[in-house]
PDB file of C-alpha atoms and ligand atoms in Angstrom:
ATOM      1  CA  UNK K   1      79.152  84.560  97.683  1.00 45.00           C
ATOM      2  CA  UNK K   2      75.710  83.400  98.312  1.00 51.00           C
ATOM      3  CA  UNK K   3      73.863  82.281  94.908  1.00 58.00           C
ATOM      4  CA  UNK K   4      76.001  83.875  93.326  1.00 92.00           C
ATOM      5  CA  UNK K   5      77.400  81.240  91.220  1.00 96.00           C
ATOM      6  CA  UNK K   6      75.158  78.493  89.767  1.00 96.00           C
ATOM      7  CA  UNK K   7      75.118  75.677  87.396  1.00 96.00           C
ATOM      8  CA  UNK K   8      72.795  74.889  84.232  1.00 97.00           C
ATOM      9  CA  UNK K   9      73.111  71.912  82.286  1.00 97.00           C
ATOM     10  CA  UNK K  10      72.513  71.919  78.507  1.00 98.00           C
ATOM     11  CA  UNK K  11      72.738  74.447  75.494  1.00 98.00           C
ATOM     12  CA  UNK K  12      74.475  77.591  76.462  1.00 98.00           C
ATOM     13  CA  UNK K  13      73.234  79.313  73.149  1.00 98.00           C
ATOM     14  CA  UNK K  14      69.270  79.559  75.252  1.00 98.00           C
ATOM     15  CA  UNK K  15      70.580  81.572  78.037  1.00 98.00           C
ATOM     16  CA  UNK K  16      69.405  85.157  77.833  1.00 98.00           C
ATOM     17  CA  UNK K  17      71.691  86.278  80.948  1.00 98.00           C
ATOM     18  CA  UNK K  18      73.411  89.572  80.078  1.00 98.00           C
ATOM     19  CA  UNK K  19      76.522  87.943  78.143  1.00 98.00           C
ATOM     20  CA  UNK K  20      77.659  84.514  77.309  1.00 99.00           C
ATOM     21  CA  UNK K  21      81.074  83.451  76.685  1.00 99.00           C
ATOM     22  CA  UNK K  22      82.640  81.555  73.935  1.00 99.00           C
ATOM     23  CA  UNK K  23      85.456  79.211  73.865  1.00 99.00           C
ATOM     24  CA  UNK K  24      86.532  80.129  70.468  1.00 98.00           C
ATOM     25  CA  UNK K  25      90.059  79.890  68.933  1.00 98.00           C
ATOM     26  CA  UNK K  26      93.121  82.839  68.183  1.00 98.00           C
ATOM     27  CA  UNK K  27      91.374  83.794  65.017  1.00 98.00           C
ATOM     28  CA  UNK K  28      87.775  84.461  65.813  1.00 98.00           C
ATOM     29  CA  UNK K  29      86.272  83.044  62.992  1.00 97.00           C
ATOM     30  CA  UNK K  30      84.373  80.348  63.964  1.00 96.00           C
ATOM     31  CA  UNK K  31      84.788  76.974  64.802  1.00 96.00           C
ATOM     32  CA  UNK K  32      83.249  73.571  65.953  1.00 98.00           C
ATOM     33  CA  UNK K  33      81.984  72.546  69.626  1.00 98.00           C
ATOM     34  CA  UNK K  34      81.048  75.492  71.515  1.00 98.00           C
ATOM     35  CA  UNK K  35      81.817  78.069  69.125  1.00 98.00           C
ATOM     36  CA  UNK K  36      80.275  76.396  66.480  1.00 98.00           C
ATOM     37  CA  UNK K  37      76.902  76.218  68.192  1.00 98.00           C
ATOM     38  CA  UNK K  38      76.832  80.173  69.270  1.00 98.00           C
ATOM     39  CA  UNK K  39      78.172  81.615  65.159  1.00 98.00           C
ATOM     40  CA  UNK K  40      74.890  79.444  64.346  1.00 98.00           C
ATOM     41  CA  UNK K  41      72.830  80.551  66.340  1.00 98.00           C
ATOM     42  CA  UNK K  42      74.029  83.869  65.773  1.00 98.00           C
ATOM     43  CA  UNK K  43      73.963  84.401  62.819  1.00 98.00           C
ATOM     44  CA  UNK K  44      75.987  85.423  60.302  1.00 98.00           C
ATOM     45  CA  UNK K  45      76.004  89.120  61.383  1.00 98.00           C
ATOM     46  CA  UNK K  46      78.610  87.819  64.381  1.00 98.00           C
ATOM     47  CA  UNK K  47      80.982  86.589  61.660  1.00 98.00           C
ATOM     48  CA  UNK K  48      81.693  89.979  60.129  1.00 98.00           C
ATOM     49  CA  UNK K  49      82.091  91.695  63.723  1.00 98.00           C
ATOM     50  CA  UNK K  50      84.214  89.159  64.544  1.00 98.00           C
ATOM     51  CA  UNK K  51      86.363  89.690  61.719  1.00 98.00           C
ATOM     52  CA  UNK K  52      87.094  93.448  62.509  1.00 98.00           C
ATOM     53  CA  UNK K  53      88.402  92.017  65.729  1.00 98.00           C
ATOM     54  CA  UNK K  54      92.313  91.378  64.481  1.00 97.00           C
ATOM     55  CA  UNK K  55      92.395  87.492  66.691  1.00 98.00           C
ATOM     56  CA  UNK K  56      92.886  87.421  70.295  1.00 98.00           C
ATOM     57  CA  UNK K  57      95.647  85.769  72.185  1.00 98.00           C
ATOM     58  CA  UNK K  58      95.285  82.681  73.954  1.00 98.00           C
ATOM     59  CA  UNK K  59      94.181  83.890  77.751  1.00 98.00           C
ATOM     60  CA  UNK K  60      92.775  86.434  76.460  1.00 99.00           C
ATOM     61  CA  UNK K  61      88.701  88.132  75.496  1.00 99.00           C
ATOM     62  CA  UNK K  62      87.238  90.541  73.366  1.00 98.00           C
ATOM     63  CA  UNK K  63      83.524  91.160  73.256  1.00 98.00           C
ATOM     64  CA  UNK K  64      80.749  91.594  70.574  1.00 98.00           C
ATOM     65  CA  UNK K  65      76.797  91.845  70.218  1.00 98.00           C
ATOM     66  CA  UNK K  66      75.093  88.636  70.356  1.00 98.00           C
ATOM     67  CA  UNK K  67      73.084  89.359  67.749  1.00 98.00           C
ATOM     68  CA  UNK K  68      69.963  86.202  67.033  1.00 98.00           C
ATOM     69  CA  UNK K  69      70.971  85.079  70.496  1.00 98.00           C
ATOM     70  CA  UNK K  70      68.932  85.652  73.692  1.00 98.00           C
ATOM     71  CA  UNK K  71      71.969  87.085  75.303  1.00 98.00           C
ATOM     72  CA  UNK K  72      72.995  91.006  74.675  1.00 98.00           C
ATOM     73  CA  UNK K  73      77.014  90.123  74.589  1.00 98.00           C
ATOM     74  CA  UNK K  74      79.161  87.176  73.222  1.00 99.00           C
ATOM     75  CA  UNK K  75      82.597  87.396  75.387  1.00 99.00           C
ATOM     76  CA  UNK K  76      84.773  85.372  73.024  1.00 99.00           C
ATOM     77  CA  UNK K  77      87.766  83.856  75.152  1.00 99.00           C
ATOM     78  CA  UNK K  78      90.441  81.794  73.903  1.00 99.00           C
ATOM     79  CA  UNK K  79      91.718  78.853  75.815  1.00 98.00           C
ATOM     80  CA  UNK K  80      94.938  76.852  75.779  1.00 98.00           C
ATOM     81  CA  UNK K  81      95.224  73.636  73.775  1.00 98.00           C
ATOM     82  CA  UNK K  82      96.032  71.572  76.826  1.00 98.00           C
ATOM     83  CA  UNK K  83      99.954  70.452  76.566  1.00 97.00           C
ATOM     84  CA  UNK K  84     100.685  69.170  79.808  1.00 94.00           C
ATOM     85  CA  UNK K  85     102.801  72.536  80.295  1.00 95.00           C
ATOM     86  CA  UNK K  86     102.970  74.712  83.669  1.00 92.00           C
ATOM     87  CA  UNK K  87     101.521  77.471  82.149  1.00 97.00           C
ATOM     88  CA  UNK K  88      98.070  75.789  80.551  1.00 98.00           C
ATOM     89  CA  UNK K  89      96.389  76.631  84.177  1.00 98.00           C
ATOM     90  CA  UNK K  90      97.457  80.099  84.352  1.00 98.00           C
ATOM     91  CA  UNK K  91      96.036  80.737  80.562  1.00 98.00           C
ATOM     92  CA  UNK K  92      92.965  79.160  81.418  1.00 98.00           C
ATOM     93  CA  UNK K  93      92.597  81.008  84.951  1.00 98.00           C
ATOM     94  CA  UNK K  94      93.015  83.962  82.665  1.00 98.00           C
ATOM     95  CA  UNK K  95      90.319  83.241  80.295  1.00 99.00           C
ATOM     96  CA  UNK K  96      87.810  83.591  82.963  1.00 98.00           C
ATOM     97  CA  UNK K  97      89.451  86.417  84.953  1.00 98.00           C
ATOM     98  CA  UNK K  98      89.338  88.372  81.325  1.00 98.00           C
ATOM     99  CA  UNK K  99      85.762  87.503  80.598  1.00 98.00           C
ATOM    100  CA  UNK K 100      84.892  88.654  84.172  1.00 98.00           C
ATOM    101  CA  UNK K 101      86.807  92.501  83.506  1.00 98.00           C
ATOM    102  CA  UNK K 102      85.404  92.820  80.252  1.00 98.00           C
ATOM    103  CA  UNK K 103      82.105  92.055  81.269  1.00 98.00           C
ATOM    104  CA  UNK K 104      82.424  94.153  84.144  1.00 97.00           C
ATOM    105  CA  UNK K 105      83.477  97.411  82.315  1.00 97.00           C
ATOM    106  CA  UNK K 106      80.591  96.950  79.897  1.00 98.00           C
ATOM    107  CA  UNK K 107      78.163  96.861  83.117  1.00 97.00           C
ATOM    108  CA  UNK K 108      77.040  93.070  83.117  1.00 98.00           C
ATOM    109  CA  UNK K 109      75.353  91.778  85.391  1.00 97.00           C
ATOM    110  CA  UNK K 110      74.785  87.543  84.808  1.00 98.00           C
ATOM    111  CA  UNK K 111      77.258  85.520  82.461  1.00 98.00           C
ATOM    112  CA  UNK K 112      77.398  82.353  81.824  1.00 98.00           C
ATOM    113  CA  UNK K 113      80.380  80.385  81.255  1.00 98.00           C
ATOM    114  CA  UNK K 114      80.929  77.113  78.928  1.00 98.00           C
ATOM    115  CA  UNK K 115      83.863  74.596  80.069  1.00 98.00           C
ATOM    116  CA  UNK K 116      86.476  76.256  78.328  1.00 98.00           C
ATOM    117  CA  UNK K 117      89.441  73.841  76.983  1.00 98.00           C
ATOM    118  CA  UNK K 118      87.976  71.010  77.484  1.00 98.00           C
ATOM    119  CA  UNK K 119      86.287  69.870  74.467  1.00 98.00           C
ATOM    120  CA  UNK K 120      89.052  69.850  71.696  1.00 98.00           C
ATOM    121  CA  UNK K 121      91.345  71.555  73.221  1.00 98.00           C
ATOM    122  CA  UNK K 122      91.678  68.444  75.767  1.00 98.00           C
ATOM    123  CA  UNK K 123      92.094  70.031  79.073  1.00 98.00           C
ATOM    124  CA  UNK K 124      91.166  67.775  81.943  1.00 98.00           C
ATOM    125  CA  UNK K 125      88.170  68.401  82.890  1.00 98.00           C
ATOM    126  CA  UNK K 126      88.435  67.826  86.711  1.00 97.00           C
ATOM    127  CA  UNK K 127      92.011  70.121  86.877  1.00 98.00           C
ATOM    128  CA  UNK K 128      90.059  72.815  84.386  1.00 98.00           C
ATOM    129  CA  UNK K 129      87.048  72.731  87.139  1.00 98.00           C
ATOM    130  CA  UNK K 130      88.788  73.959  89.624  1.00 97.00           C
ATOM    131  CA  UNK K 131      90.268  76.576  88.376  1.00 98.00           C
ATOM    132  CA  UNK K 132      86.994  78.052  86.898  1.00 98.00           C
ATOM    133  CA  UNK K 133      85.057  77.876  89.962  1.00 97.00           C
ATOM    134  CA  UNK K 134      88.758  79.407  91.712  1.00 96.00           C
ATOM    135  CA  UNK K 135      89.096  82.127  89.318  1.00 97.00           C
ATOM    136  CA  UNK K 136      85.761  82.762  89.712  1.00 97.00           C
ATOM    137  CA  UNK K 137      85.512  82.970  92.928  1.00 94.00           C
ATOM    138  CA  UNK K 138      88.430  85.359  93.464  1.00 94.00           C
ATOM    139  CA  UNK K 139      87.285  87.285  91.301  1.00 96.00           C
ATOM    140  CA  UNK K 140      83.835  88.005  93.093  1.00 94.00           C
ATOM    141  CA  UNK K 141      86.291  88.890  96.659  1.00 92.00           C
ATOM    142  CA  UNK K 142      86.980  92.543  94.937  1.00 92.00           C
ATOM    143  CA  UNK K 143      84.234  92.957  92.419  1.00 91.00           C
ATOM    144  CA  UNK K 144      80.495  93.385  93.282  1.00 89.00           C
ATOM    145  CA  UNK K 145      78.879  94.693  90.244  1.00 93.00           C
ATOM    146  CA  UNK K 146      78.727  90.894  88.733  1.00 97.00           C
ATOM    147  CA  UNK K 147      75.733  89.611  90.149  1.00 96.00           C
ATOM    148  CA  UNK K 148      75.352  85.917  88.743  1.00 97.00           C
ATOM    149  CA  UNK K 149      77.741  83.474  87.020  1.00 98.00           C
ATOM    150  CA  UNK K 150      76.342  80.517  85.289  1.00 98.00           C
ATOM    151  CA  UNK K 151      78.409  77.211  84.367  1.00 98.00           C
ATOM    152  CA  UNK K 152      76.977  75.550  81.628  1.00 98.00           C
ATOM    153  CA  UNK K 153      78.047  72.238  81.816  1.00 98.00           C
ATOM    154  CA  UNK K 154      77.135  69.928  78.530  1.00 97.00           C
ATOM    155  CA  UNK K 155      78.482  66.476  78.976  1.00 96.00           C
ATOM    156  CA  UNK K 156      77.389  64.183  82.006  1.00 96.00           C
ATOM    157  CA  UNK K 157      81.262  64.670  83.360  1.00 97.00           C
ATOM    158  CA  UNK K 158      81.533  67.942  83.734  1.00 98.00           C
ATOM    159  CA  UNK K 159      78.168  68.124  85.000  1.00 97.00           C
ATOM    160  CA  UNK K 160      78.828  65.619  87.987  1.00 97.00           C
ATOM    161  CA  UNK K 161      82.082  67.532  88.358  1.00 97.00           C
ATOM    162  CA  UNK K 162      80.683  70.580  89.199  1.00 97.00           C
ATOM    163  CA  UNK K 163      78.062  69.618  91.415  1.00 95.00           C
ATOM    164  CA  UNK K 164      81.208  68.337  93.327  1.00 95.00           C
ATOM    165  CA  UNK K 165      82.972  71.207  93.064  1.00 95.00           C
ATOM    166  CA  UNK K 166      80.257  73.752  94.068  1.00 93.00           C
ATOM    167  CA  UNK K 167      78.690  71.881  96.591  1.00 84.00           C
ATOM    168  CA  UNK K 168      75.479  71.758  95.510  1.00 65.00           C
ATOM    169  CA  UNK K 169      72.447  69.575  95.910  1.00 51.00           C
ATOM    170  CA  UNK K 170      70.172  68.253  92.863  1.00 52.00           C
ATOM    171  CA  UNK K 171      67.416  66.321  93.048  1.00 43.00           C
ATOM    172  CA  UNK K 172      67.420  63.879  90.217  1.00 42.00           C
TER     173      UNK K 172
HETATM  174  N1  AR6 Z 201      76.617  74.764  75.046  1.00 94.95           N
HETATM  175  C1  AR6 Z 201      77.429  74.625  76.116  1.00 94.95           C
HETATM  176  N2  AR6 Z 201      78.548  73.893  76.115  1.00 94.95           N
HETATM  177  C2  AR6 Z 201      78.870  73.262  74.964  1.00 94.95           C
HETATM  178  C3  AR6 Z 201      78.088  73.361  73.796  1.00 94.95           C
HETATM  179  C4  AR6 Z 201      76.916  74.148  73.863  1.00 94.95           C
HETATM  180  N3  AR6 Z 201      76.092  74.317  72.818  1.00 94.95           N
HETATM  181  N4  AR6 Z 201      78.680  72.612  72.819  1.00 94.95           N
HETATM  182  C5  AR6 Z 201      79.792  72.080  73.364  1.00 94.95           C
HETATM  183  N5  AR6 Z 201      79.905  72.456  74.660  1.00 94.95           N
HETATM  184  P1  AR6 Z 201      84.841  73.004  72.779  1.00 94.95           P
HETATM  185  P2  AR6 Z 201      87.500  74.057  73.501  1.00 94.95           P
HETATM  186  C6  AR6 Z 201      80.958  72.118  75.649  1.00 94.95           C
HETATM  187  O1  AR6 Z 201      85.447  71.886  71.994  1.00 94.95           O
HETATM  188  O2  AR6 Z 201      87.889  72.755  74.110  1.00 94.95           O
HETATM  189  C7  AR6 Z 201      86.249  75.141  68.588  1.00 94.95           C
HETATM  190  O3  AR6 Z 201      86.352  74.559  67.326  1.00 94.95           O
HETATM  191  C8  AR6 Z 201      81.760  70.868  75.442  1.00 94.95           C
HETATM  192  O4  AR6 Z 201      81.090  69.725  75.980  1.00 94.95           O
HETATM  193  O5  AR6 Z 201      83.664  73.696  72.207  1.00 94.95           O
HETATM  194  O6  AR6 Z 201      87.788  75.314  74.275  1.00 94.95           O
HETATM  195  C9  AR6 Z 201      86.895  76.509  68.662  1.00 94.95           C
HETATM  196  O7  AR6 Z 201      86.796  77.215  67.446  1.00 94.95           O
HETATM  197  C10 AR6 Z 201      83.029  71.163  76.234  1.00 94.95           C
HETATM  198  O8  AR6 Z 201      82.891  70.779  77.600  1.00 94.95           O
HETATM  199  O9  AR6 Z 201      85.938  74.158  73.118  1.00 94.95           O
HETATM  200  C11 AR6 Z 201      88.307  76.171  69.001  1.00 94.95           C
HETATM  201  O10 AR6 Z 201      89.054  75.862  67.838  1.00 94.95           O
HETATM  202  C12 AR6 Z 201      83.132  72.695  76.181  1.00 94.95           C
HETATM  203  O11 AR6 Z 201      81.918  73.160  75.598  1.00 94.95           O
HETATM  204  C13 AR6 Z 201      88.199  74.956  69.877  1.00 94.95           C
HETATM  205  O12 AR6 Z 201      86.953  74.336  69.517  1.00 94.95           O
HETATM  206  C14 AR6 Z 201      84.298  73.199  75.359  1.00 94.95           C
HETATM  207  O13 AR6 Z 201      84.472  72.401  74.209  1.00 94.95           O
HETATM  208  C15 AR6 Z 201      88.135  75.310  71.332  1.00 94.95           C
HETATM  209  O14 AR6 Z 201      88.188  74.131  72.087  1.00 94.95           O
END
């Protein structure tokens, strides 16, 4: 597992790792927050792929070019609008256990990951942590072509979150 995981705080639309993934909604169109931020930075070119996409189901990923961005690949994921429901966790587990395949089968090497759900879809941060840096980590027990996941954490909470949750040590 060593350094295998890490965390970077700030714009996830800078990273030129391999692929980065969007929390976008069921239509693929665009949005606010996250998704807002990669479509503009982009470009408009991601728009029309996206379009020839048909959607994507809640838990679910489908993957394009990044175009303007640094990155080679957008993974665009769709997370649950939190509801308080038994079944938000598993869609969300699924979000990043999708991204993960699909970025496997197209031979990538370093992703990086925003906090899916929990911008306006609501999902509580701390609960939402957990099972990013658990999917993740399962994930990495039968796959070893993945070589680095980044979370990209943007607001001070889910930045002092997952230093918690990943143990690790910043000097600030
Ligand atoms: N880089 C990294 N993280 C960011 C950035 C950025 N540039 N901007 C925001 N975040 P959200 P959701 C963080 O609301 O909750 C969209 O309209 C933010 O602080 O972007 O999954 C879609 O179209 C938060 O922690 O996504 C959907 O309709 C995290 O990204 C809906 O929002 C997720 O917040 C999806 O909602």
């Amino acid at each position: 597992m060593e350094n295998r995981i890490e965390l970077f705080r700030g714009d996830i639309t800078k990273l030129n790792t391999d692929a980065i993934v969007n929390a976008a909604n069921n239509n693929l169109l665009g949005g606010g927050g996250v998704d807002g931020a990669i479509h503009r930075a982009a470009g408009k070119e991601l728009l029309e792929e996206c379009r020839l996409l048909n959607g994507c189901a809640t838990g679910d990923a489908k993957i394009t070019k990044a175009y303007k961005l640094p990155s080679k690949f957008v993974i665009h994921t769709v997370g649950p609008v939190w509801s308080g429901r038994e079944d938000d966790a598993q869609l969300l587990k699924s979000c990043y256990i999708r991204s993960l395949e699909i970025a496997a089968e197209n031979g990538i090497k370093t992703i990086a990951f925003p906090n899916i759900s929990t911008g306006v879809y609501h999902f509580p941060k701390e609960e939402a942590g957990k099972i990013a840096a658990a999917a993740v980590k399962s994930f990495f027990e039968n796959n070893k072509t993945i070589e680095k996941v980044i979370f990209v954490v943007f607001d001070d909470e889910n930045f002092q979150i997952y230093k918690r949750l990943l143990r690790l040590n910043f000097n600030e």
